[in-house]
CSV table of C-alpha atoms in Angstrom, one decimal:
chain,number,residue,atom,x,y,z
A,5,MET,CA,-34.5,-140.8,-30.4
A,6,THR,CA,-35.5,-137.1,-30.2
A,7,GLN,CA,-35.4,-135.5,-26.8
A,8,ILE,CA,-37.8,-132.7,-25.9
A,9,ASP,CA,-35.9,-129.8,-24.3
A,10,THR,CA,-38.8,-127.2,-24.2
A,11,SER,CA,-42.3,-127.3,-22.8
A,12,LYS,CA,-44.8,-124.6,-22.1
A,13,VAL,CA,-47.4,-123.6,-19.5
A,14,SER,CA,-50.2,-121.5,-20.8
A,15,ARG,CA,-53.1,-119.8,-19.0
A,16,TRP,CA,-55.8,-117.3,-20.0
A,17,ASP,CA,-56.6,-114.1,-18.2
A,18,GLN,CA,-60.0,-112.7,-17.5
A,19,HIS,CA,-60.0,-110.8,-20.8
A,20,GLY,CA,-59.4,-114.0,-22.8
A,21,ARG,CA,-55.8,-113.3,-23.6
A,22,GLU,CA,-53.4,-116.2,-23.6
A,23,HIS,CA,-50.1,-115.9,-21.6
A,24,VAL,CA,-47.3,-118.5,-22.0
A,25,VAL,CA,-44.3,-119.4,-20.0
A,26,ARG,CA,-41.8,-121.7,-21.6
A,27,VAL,CA,-39.6,-124.1,-19.7
A,28,HIS,CA,-36.2,-124.8,-21.3
A,29,ARG,CA,-34.1,-127.7,-20.1
A,30,THR,CA,-30.4,-128.0,-20.2
A,31,GLY,CA,-29.2,-131.1,-18.2
A,32,VAL,CA,-30.8,-130.8,-14.7
A,33,GLN,CA,-31.1,-127.0,-14.9
A,34,ARG,CA,-34.4,-125.5,-16.2
A,35,THR,CA,-34.9,-121.9,-17.3
A,36,ILE,CA,-38.4,-120.4,-17.4
A,37,ARG,CA,-39.2,-117.4,-19.6
A,38,CYS,CA,-42.5,-115.5,-20.0
A,39,ASP,CA,-43.4,-114.8,-23.6
A,40,THR,CA,-45.7,-111.9,-22.5
A,41,CYS,CA,-43.3,-109.8,-20.4
A,42,GLY,CA,-39.8,-111.3,-20.9
A,43,TRP,CA,-39.5,-112.3,-17.2
A,44,ARG,CA,-37.0,-115.2,-16.7
A,45,ARG,CA,-35.8,-117.3,-13.9
A,46,GLY,CA,-33.6,-120.4,-13.3
A,47,ALA,CA,-35.5,-123.2,-11.6
A,48,GLN,CA,-34.0,-126.6,-10.9
A,49,PHE,CA,-37.1,-127.8,-8.9
A,50,LEU,CA,-40.8,-127.5,-9.8
A,51,PRO,CA,-40.4,-125.1,-12.8
A,52,TRP,CA,-44.0,-125.6,-13.9
A,53,LEU,CA,-45.3,-124.6,-10.6
A,54,LYS,CA,-43.2,-121.5,-10.6
A,55,ALA,CA,-44.4,-120.7,-14.1
A,56,GLU,CA,-48.1,-121.1,-13.0
A,57,GLU,CA,-47.3,-118.8,-10.0
A,58,HIS,CA,-45.8,-116.1,-12.3
A,59,LEU,CA,-48.8,-116.2,-14.7
A,60,ALA,CA,-51.3,-115.9,-11.8
A,61,GLU,CA,-49.4,-113.1,-10.0
A,62,ALA,CA,-48.0,-111.0,-12.9
A,63,HIS,CA,-50.8,-111.4,-15.4
A,64,GLN,CA,-53.8,-112.7,-13.4
A,65,ALA,CA,-53.9,-115.6,-15.9
A,66,THR,CA,-55.5,-118.5,-14.0
A,67,VAL,CA,-57.7,-120.2,-16.6
A,68,ASP,CA,-56.2,-123.5,-17.8
A,69,PRO,CA,-57.0,-123.9,-21.5
A,70,THR,CA,-56.7,-127.7,-21.3
A,71,ALA,CA,-59.5,-127.7,-18.6
A,72,ALA,CA,-62.0,-125.9,-20.9
A,73,LYS,CA,-64.6,-128.2,-22.5
A,74,GLY,CA,-63.9,-129.1,-26.1
A,75,THR,CA,-62.8,-125.7,-27.5
A,76,GLY,CA,-59.4,-125.3,-25.9
A,77,ARG,CA,-60.5,-121.7,-25.0
A,78,PRO,CA,-61.9,-120.6,-21.7
A,79,GLY,CA,-65.7,-120.6,-21.3
A,80,PRO,CA,-67.8,-117.5,-20.8
A,81,LEU,CA,-67.0,-115.4,-17.8
A,82,THR,CA,-69.5,-115.3,-14.9
A,83,PRO,CA,-70.1,-111.8,-13.4
A,84,ARG,CA,-68.7,-111.4,-9.9
A,85,GLY,CA,-71.1,-112.3,-7.1
A,86,THR,CA,-73.0,-114.9,-9.2
A,87,THR,CA,-72.5,-118.6,-9.4
A,88,GLY,CA,-73.7,-119.0,-13.0
A,89,CYS,CA,-76.5,-121.3,-11.8
A,90,ALA,CA,-80.2,-120.7,-12.4
A,91,PRO,CA,-82.2,-119.8,-9.3
């Protein structure tokens, strides 16, 4: 049986660029590494949460591509101060 030792957390920034942090597992220890900037950190507990925090803080990447409808890409951006709803 094949064992998966790597997973990824990806988010999109406000400009539509994808940022990815990969989680590598070796036993109980996990190492997280950002493909965009090379940042890395050991994380035994909650590595995916730490990856999401890095993406939000360092790259302002908060749009989850799996949450977008159908396309796998973020939807159109709404200008600040508007809700996107018709009056």
